[in-house]
Coordinates of C-alpha atoms in Angstrom, one line a residue:
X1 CA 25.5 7.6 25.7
X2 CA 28.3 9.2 23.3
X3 CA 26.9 12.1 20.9
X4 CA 27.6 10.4 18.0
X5 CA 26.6 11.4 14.3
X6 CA 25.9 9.0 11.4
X7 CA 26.2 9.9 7.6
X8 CA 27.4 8.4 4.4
X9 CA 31.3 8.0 4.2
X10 CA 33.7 10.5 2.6
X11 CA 36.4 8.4 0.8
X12 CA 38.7 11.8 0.7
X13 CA 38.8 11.8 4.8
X14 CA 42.1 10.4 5.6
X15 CA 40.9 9.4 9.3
X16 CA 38.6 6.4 7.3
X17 CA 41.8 4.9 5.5
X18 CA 43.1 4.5 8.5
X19 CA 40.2 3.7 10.4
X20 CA 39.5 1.1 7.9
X21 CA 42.9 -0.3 8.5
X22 CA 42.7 -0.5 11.9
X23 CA 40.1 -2.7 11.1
X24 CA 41.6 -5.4 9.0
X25 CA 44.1 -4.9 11.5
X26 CA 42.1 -6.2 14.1
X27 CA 41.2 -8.9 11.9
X28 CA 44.6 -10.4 11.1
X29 CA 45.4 -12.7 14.6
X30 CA 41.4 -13.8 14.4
X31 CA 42.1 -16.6 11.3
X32 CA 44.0 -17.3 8.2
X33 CA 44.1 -15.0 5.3
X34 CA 41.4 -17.2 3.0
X35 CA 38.8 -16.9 6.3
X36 CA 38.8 -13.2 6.1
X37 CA 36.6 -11.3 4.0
X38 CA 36.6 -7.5 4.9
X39 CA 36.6 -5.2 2.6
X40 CA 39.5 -2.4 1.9
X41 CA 39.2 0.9 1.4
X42 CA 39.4 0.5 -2.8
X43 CA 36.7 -2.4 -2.5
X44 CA 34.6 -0.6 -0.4
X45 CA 34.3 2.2 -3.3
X46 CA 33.1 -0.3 -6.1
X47 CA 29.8 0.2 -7.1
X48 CA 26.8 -1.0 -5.1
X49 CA 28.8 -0.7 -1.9
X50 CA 27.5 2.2 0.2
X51 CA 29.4 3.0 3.4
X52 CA 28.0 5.4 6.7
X53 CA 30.7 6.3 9.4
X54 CA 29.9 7.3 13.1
X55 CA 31.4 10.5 14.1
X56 CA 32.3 11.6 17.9
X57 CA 31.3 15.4 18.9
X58 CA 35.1 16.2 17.6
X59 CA 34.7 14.6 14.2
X60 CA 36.5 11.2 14.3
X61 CA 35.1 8.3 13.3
X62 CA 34.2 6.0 15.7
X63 CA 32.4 3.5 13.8
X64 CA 31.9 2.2 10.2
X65 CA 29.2 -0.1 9.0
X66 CA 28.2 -0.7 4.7
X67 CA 25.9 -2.5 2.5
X68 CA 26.8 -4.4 -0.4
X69 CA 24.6 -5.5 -3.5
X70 CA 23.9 -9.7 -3.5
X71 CA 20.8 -9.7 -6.0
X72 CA 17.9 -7.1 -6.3
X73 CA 16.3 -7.7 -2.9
X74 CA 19.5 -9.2 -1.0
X75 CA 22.5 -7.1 0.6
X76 CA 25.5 -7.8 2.8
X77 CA 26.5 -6.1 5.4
X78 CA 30.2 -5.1 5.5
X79 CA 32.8 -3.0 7.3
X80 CA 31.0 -3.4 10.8
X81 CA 33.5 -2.4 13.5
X82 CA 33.5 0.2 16.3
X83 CA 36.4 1.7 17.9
X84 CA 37.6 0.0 21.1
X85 CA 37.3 2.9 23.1
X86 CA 33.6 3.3 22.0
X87 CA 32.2 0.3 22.5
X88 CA 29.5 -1.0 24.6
X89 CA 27.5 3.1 24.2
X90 CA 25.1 1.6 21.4
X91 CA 26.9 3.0 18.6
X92 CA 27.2 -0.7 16.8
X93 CA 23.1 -1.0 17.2
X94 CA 22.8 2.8 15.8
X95 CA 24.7 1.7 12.5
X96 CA 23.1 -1.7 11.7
X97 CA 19.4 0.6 12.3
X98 CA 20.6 3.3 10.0
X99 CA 21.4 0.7 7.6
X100 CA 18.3 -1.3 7.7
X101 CA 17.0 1.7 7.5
X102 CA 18.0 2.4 4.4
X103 CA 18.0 -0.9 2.8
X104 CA 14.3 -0.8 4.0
X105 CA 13.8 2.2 2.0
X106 CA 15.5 0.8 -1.1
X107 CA 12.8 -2.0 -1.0
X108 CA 15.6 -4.4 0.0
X109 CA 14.2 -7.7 1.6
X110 CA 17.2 -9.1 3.3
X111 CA 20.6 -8.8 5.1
X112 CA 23.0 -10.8 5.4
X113 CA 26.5 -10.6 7.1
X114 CA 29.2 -12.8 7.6
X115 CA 31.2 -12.9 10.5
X116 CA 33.8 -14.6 12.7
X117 CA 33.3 -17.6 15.0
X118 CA 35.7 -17.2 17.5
X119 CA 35.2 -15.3 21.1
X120 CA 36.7 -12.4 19.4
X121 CA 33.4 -12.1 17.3
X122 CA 31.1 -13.1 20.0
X123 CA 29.9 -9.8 21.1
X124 CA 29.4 -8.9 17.3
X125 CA 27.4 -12.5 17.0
X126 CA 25.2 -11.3 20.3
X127 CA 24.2 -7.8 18.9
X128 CA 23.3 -9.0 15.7
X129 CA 21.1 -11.8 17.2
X130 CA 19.3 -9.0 19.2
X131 CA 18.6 -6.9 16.0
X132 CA 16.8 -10.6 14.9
X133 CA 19.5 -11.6 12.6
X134 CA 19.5 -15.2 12.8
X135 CA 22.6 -17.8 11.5
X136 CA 22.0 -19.2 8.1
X137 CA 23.8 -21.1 6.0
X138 CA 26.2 -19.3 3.5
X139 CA 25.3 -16.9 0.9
X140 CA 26.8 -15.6 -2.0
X141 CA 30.4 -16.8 -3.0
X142 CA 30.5 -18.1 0.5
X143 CA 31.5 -21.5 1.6
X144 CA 31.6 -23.2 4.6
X145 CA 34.3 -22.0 6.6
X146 CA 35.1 -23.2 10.3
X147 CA 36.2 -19.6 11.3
X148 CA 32.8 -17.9 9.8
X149 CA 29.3 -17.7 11.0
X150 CA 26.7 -16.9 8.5
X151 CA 24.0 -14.6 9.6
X152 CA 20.6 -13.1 7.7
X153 CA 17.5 -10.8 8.5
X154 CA 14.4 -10.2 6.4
X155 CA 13.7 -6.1 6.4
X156 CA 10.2 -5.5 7.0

């Protein structure tokens, strides 16, 4: 397993703009502009959003993963991507931990997520459903959307 570090973002590091982008990147060819619903860099420094990167031994991020407010007790998670070159070493399962962690901490009772339906997103779909996120229907501002799968876990 990669040596990998986990703390709260710094929005000043230029290596998470364009990690970021390289995300929505990713994003574009997997369905039309109204089925995508990650965040950008701005969005993801509004208030109630809180962001963690994963760092390799040399510093660059290799993973991203935030929480967004819903209600009191009810967050999203955003931003979830790790670098090509770095997945399949655990890191994804590290960051949703660190997160539940923390929203466990915060007394809040559930996460949700949104994701995409197509292959692209399956191994995304699989991890989740191993943490014990289970598909729901949507949440939020959400509505049903053939290229989105709705998924939710009640923190213990």
């Amino acid at each position: 397993m990669t040596a990998v570090i986990i703390e709260r973002a710094d929005f000043s590091d230029p290596g998470l703009a364009t990690f970021l982008q390289a995300h929505l990147d990713d994003l574009e060819p997997t369905s039309p502009p109204e089925s995508r619903h990650a965040l950008d860099l701005i969005a993801l420094q509004a208030p109630g959003v809180r962001l963690w990167v994963a760092r390799s031994e040399d510093g660059t991020i290799v993973g991203t993963v935030g929480l967004a407010a819903l209600e009191v007790d009810h967050e999203e998670l955003k931003s979830m991507r790790t670098d090509p070159g770095f997945r399949g070493r655990g890191i994804g399962r590290r960051l949703v931990s660190v997160i539940i962690g923390d929203a466990n901490s915060r007394g809040v009772g559930r996460i949700s997520l949104e994701t995409g339906s197509g292959e692209f997103f399956a191994p995304a779909r699989a991890l989740y459903a191993s943490i014990g996120f289970v598909e729901c229907a949507p949440f939020g501002n959400y509505r049903h959307d053939p290229y989105s799968t709705f998924m939710t876990l009640v923190v213990s």
